[in-house]
Amino acid sequence: MYEILKKQNLAPSIKEFLISSPEIARKAQPGQFVVVRIDERGERIPLTIAEYERDKGTITIVIQEAGKSTYHLGRLDSGDTLSDVIGPLGRPTHMQDVGTVVCVGGGVGIPPIYPLARGLREIGNRVISIIGARTRELVIWEDKIASVSDEVHVTTDDGSYGRKGFVSNELQRLIEGGRELGLVFAVGPTLMMRAVSEVTRPYKIRTMVSLNPIMVDATGMCGVCRVSVGGETKFVCVDGPDFDAHQVDFNQLLSRQRIYIQEEKKALQRYNSLHKHGKLK
Ligand code: NAD
Ligand code: FES
């Protein structure tokens, strides 16, 4: 059992959990993820490790309530326990000093760039972070990202905070302003990562993305998380989650992310109905 030591509501539907997990905290590296199960019958939920503190034996995950399992997770509180937290999984991000790096985080993809920015800065890079959300109240972890960045640019789709537009527009602006960039790293919705990839492609700026396909076993056995990268099939859970954005077949990934959409809708409706009638524990 893994205890939730602290829970914070960051924004409507976005929750942060501090979890006691000394073994994972000891081994975790930037870019890695865990698979969480609320109880023995629960769905396996892959979540990027947003922070790990080795001395305290804790990891932090940030979730967005989107489907049945994440709503269920969002209802838990400090003192509750999770039956499984498995990890760290996936390959750690390859860290290298390339001069200037831009870390781009969109929505709930913002917290996962924290360990990346921190790690890339520690080895000597100048780190520019671009974080963006639909509206002001969804801009999360701005202070934490600022604490590990040399510069932070904030965007909102509706212009309620920071510059109006997408994170990819801000990246385009930086590049057109003549910034020499050695690497761009993007985490967030797949459409955003595809847009970032298209911004950097003409300039041949090395661009990495952290992919988040549907996962089932997260051990490389079931094949559900497969993606095409440079024409080769890769399993995100064991070969990734980081890949060269310019080689990723984003259209295939987008269509594979939608394969269980009807089942997910039905499961959420059933969960909401049970919740409404007080039939959930
Ligand atoms: P969202 O749809 O609110 O978008 C967040 C920001 O991304 C927007 O404000 C915008 O700046 C940018 N964006 C969105 N669509 C874009 C487009 N078409 N072109 C350019 N930029 C675009 O995001 P959300 O609802 O917070 O969802 C976040 C997503 O991040 C989820 O799909 C989640 O699964 C994913 N995620 C991925 C990882 C990972 O490791 N890859 C980790 C956490 C979350
Ligand atoms: Fe099953 Fe990756 S989730 S192979």
Coordinates of C-alpha atoms and ligand atoms in Angstrom, one line a residue:
M1 CA 0.0 0.0 0.0
Y2 CA 1.2 3.5 -0.8
E3 CA 0.0 6.4 1.3
I4 CA -1.2 9.7 -0.1
L5 CA 0.7 12.2 2.2
K6 CA -0.8 15.3 0.7
K7 CA -3.4 16.3 -1.9
Q8 CA -3.8 19.7 -3.5
N9 CA -6.5 21.0 -5.8
L10 CA -4.4 22.9 -8.4
A11 CA -7.3 23.9 -10.6
P12 CA -10.8 22.6 -11.5
S13 CA -10.3 18.9 -12.3
I14 CA -6.5 19.1 -11.7
K15 CA -5.1 17.4 -8.5
E16 CA -1.6 17.0 -7.2
F17 CA -0.7 14.0 -5.0
L18 CA 2.4 13.6 -2.8
I19 CA 2.8 9.8 -2.4
S20 CA 5.1 7.9 0.0
S21 CA 7.2 5.6 -2.2
P22 CA 10.8 5.5 -1.0
E23 CA 11.9 2.8 -3.5
I24 CA 10.6 4.7 -6.5
A25 CA 11.9 8.0 -5.2
R26 CA 15.3 6.5 -4.8
K27 CA 15.5 5.3 -8.4
A28 CA 13.4 7.8 -10.4
Q29 CA 15.0 9.9 -13.2
P30 CA 13.6 12.7 -15.3
G31 CA 11.2 11.5 -17.9
Q32 CA 10.1 8.4 -16.2
F33 CA 6.5 7.4 -15.2
V34 CA 4.6 5.2 -12.8
V35 CA 1.5 3.0 -13.2
V36 CA -1.0 3.6 -10.4
R37 CA -3.8 1.3 -9.3
I38 CA -6.3 2.5 -6.8
D39 CA -7.4 -1.0 -5.7
E40 CA -6.8 -4.6 -6.8
R41 CA -9.6 -4.4 -9.4
G42 CA -8.6 -0.9 -10.6
E43 CA -7.5 0.2 -14.1
R44 CA -3.8 0.8 -14.5
I45 CA -3.2 4.5 -14.9
P46 CA 0.2 5.6 -16.3
L47 CA 1.3 9.0 -14.9
T48 CA 4.5 10.9 -15.4
I49 CA 6.6 11.5 -12.2
A50 CA 6.4 15.3 -11.8
E51 CA 8.8 15.3 -8.9
Y52 CA 10.8 12.9 -6.7
E53 CA 12.5 13.7 -3.4
R54 CA 15.0 11.0 -2.6
D55 CA 15.6 12.2 1.0
K56 CA 11.9 12.3 1.9
G57 CA 11.0 9.1 0.0
T58 CA 8.2 10.8 -1.9
I59 CA 7.0 11.2 -5.5
T60 CA 4.5 13.8 -6.9
I61 CA 2.0 13.1 -9.6
V62 CA -0.5 15.5 -11.1
I63 CA -3.7 14.2 -12.6
Q64 CA -6.5 15.6 -14.7
E65 CA -9.9 14.1 -14.1
A66 CA -10.9 13.0 -17.5
G67 CA -12.2 9.4 -17.3
K68 CA -13.7 7.0 -14.7
S69 CA -10.3 6.1 -13.1
T70 CA -8.9 9.6 -12.9
Y71 CA -12.2 10.9 -11.4
H72 CA -12.0 8.1 -8.8
L73 CA -8.3 9.0 -8.1
G74 CA -9.3 12.6 -7.8
R75 CA -11.8 11.8 -5.0
L76 CA -9.0 10.3 -2.8
D77 CA -7.5 12.4 -0.1
S78 CA -4.5 12.6 2.2
G79 CA -4.3 9.5 4.4
D80 CA -5.9 7.3 1.7
T81 CA -3.8 4.6 0.1
L82 CA -3.2 3.3 -3.4
S83 CA -3.0 -0.5 -3.8
D84 CA -0.1 -0.3 -6.4
V85 CA 2.4 2.3 -7.6
I86 CA 4.7 0.6 -10.0
G87 CA 7.9 2.2 -11.3
P88 CA 9.9 4.0 -12.2
L89 CA 9.0 2.9 -15.7
G90 CA 10.3 4.0 -19.1
R91 CA 13.7 5.2 -20.2
P92 CA 15.0 8.3 -18.4
T93 CA 15.4 11.4 -20.6
H94 CA 18.8 11.6 -22.2
M95 CA 20.5 14.6 -20.6
Q96 CA 23.1 16.6 -22.5
D97 CA 24.5 20.1 -22.5
V98 CA 23.5 21.7 -25.8
G99 CA 23.6 25.3 -24.9
T100 CA 20.0 26.6 -24.8
V101 CA 17.1 24.3 -24.3
V102 CA 13.4 25.2 -24.6
C103 CA 11.1 23.1 -22.4
V104 CA 7.5 23.4 -23.5
G105 CA 4.6 22.2 -21.3
G106 CA 0.9 22.3 -22.2
G107 CA -1.8 22.0 -19.6
V108 CA -1.2 18.9 -17.4
G109 CA 1.9 18.5 -19.4
I110 CA 3.4 21.4 -17.4
P111 CA 4.5 19.5 -14.2
P112 CA 6.4 16.8 -16.1
I113 CA 8.8 19.4 -17.5
Y114 CA 9.9 20.4 -14.0
P115 CA 12.4 17.5 -13.5
L116 CA 13.5 17.9 -17.1
A117 CA 14.2 21.6 -16.8
R118 CA 15.9 21.0 -13.5
G119 CA 18.1 18.2 -14.8
L120 CA 19.0 20.1 -18.0
R121 CA 19.9 23.2 -16.1
E122 CA 22.0 21.3 -13.6
I123 CA 24.3 20.1 -16.3
G124 CA 24.9 23.6 -17.7
N125 CA 22.1 24.4 -20.2
R126 CA 20.3 27.7 -20.3
V127 CA 16.7 26.7 -19.9
I128 CA 13.8 28.6 -21.4
S129 CA 10.4 27.3 -20.4
I130 CA 7.2 27.9 -22.3
I131 CA 4.1 26.9 -20.4
G132 CA 0.5 27.3 -21.6
A133 CA -3.1 26.5 -20.8
R134 CA -6.5 27.3 -22.0
T135 CA -7.2 29.9 -19.4
R136 CA -5.5 31.6 -16.4
E137 CA -6.8 29.2 -13.7
L138 CA -5.4 26.2 -15.6
V139 CA -1.8 27.6 -15.6
I140 CA -0.2 25.4 -12.9
W141 CA 3.3 25.1 -11.4
E142 CA 4.4 28.5 -12.8
D143 CA 6.6 29.2 -9.7
K144 CA 8.1 25.7 -9.6
I145 CA 9.0 25.9 -13.3
A146 CA 10.4 29.4 -12.8
S147 CA 12.6 28.1 -10.0
V148 CA 14.4 25.8 -12.5
S149 CA 14.4 28.0 -15.6
D150 CA 16.4 31.0 -16.7
E151 CA 13.3 32.4 -18.5
V152 CA 9.6 31.5 -18.4
H153 CA 7.0 32.5 -21.0
V154 CA 3.4 31.9 -20.3
T155 CA 0.5 31.6 -22.8
T156 CA -3.2 31.2 -22.5
D157 CA -5.5 30.3 -25.4
D158 CA -8.0 33.1 -24.4
G159 CA -5.4 35.7 -23.4
S160 CA -6.5 35.9 -19.8
Y161 CA -2.9 35.6 -18.6
G162 CA 0.5 35.8 -20.3
R163 CA 0.5 36.1 -24.0
K164 CA -2.6 35.1 -26.0
G165 CA -2.1 32.0 -28.1
F166 CA -0.7 28.5 -28.0
V167 CA 2.7 27.5 -26.6
S168 CA 3.7 26.6 -30.2
N169 CA 3.1 30.2 -31.3
E170 CA 5.4 31.5 -28.5
L171 CA 8.1 29.0 -29.6
Q172 CA 7.7 30.3 -33.2
R173 CA 8.2 33.8 -31.9
L174 CA 11.3 32.9 -30.0
I175 CA 12.8 31.2 -33.0
E176 CA 11.9 34.1 -35.4
G177 CA 13.5 36.4 -32.8
G178 CA 16.8 34.8 -33.6
R179 CA 17.3 32.5 -30.5
E180 CA 19.8 29.8 -31.1
L181 CA 18.3 26.6 -29.7
G182 CA 20.1 23.3 -29.2
L183 CA 17.0 21.3 -28.2
V184 CA 13.3 21.7 -27.7
F185 CA 11.5 19.3 -25.4
A186 CA 7.7 19.2 -25.4
V187 CA 5.2 17.5 -23.1
G188 CA 1.4 17.9 -23.3
P189 CA -1.5 17.0 -25.6
T190 CA -0.6 15.2 -28.7
L191 CA -1.9 18.0 -31.0
M192 CA 0.4 20.4 -29.1
M193 CA 3.4 18.1 -29.5
R194 CA 2.7 17.7 -33.2
A195 CA 2.4 21.5 -33.5
V196 CA 5.7 22.1 -31.7
S197 CA 7.3 19.5 -34.0
E198 CA 6.1 21.3 -37.1
V199 CA 7.4 24.7 -35.8
T200 CA 10.9 23.3 -35.3
R201 CA 11.1 21.1 -38.4
P202 CA 12.0 23.8 -41.0
Y203 CA 14.8 25.0 -38.7
K204 CA 16.1 21.5 -38.1
I205 CA 16.1 22.1 -34.3
R206 CA 16.4 18.8 -32.4
T207 CA 13.0 18.2 -30.8
M208 CA 12.0 15.5 -28.3
V209 CA 8.5 14.7 -27.1
S210 CA 7.2 12.6 -24.2
L211 CA 4.4 10.5 -25.7
N212 CA 1.3 9.4 -23.8
P213 CA -0.5 6.7 -25.7
I214 CA -3.1 4.3 -24.2
M215 CA -1.2 1.8 -22.1
V216 CA -2.3 -1.5 -20.5
D217 CA 0.4 -3.6 -19.1
A218 CA 3.3 -1.1 -19.4
T219 CA 5.8 -3.9 -19.7
G220 CA 6.2 -4.2 -23.4
M221 CA 4.0 -7.3 -23.7
C222 CA 0.5 -6.2 -24.8
G223 CA 1.4 -3.9 -27.7
V224 CA -1.3 -1.3 -27.0
C225 CA 1.1 1.6 -26.7
R226 CA 2.7 1.0 -30.1
V227 CA 3.7 4.0 -32.2
S228 CA 5.5 4.4 -35.4
V229 CA 8.8 6.3 -35.2
G230 CA 10.9 6.7 -38.3
G231 CA 8.9 3.9 -39.9
E232 CA 9.6 1.5 -37.1
T233 CA 7.2 0.2 -34.5
K234 CA 8.1 1.2 -30.9
F235 CA 6.5 0.5 -27.6
V236 CA 6.3 3.7 -25.7
C237 CA 6.3 2.0 -22.2
V238 CA 9.7 0.4 -22.8
D239 CA 11.3 2.2 -25.7
G240 CA 10.1 5.6 -24.6
P241 CA 8.3 7.7 -23.5
D242 CA 10.8 10.2 -25.2
F243 CA 11.1 10.1 -28.9
D244 CA 12.5 12.3 -31.7
A245 CA 9.4 14.4 -32.6
H246 CA 10.4 14.7 -36.3
Q247 CA 10.2 10.9 -36.6
V248 CA 6.9 10.3 -34.8
D249 CA 3.8 9.4 -36.8
F250 CA 1.4 11.7 -34.8
N251 CA -1.6 11.0 -37.0
Q252 CA -1.4 7.3 -36.2
L253 CA -0.9 8.1 -32.5
L254 CA -4.0 10.4 -32.5
S255 CA -6.2 7.8 -34.0
R256 CA -4.9 5.1 -31.7
Q257 CA -5.7 7.3 -28.7
R258 CA -9.3 7.3 -29.7
I259 CA -9.8 3.6 -30.0
Y260 CA -11.5 3.1 -26.7
I261 CA -13.4 6.4 -26.6
Q262 CA -16.9 4.8 -26.6
E263 CA -15.9 2.3 -23.8
E264 CA -14.4 5.2 -21.8
K265 CA -17.5 7.3 -22.1
K266 CA -19.7 4.4 -21.0
A267 CA -17.5 3.7 -18.0
L268 CA -17.5 7.3 -16.9
Q269 CA -21.4 7.5 -17.3
R270 CA -21.7 4.4 -15.1
Y271 CA -19.3 5.7 -12.5
N272 CA -21.1 9.1 -12.4
S273 CA -24.4 7.4 -12.0
L274 CA -23.2 5.2 -9.1
H275 CA -21.6 8.2 -7.5
K276 CA -24.8 10.3 -7.8
H277 CA -26.8 7.5 -6.2
G278 CA -24.3 7.1 -3.4
K279 CA -23.4 3.6 -4.4
L280 CA -19.6 4.1 -4.4
K281 CA -17.4 3.5 -1.4
Ligands
NAD1 P1 -5.2 21.5 -23.3 O1 -5.9 20.9 -24.4 O2 -5.9 22.4 -22.3 O3 -3.9 22.2 -23.9 C1 -2.9 22.8 -23.1 C2 -2.1 23.7 -24.0 O4 -1.5 23.0 -25.0 C3 -2.9 24.8 -24.7 O5 -3.1 25.9 -23.9 C4 -2.0 25.2 -25.9 O6 -1.0 26.0 -25.5 C5 -1.4 23.8 -26.2 N1 -2.2 23.2 -27.3 C6 -3.3 22.5 -27.2 N2 -3.7 22.1 -28.4 C7 -2.9 22.7 -29.3 C8 -2.8 22.6 -30.7 N3 -3.7 22.0 -31.5 N4 -1.7 23.3 -31.3 C9 -0.8 23.9 -30.5 N5 -0.8 23.9 -29.2 C10 -1.9 23.3 -28.6 O7 -4.4 20.4 -22.4 P2 -4.9 19.6 -21.2 O8 -6.4 19.4 -21.3 O9 -4.3 20.1 -20.0 O10 -4.4 18.1 -21.5 C11 -3.1 17.9 -21.4 C12 -2.7 16.7 -22.2 O11 -1.4 16.4 -21.8 C13 -3.6 15.4 -21.9 O12 -3.9 14.9 -23.1 C14 -2.6 14.5 -21.2 O13 -2.8 13.2 -21.5 C15 -1.3 15.0 -21.8 N6 -0.1 14.7 -20.9 C16 0.9 14.2 -21.4 C17 2.0 13.8 -20.7 C18 3.1 13.2 -21.4 O14 4.0 12.6 -20.7 N7 3.2 13.3 -22.7 C19 2.0 14.1 -19.3 C20 0.9 14.7 -18.7 C21 -0.2 15.0 -19.6
FES2 FE1 1.5 -2.8 -23.3 FE2 3.3 -0.9 -23.7 S1 1.5 -0.8 -22.6 S2 3.3 -2.9 -24.5

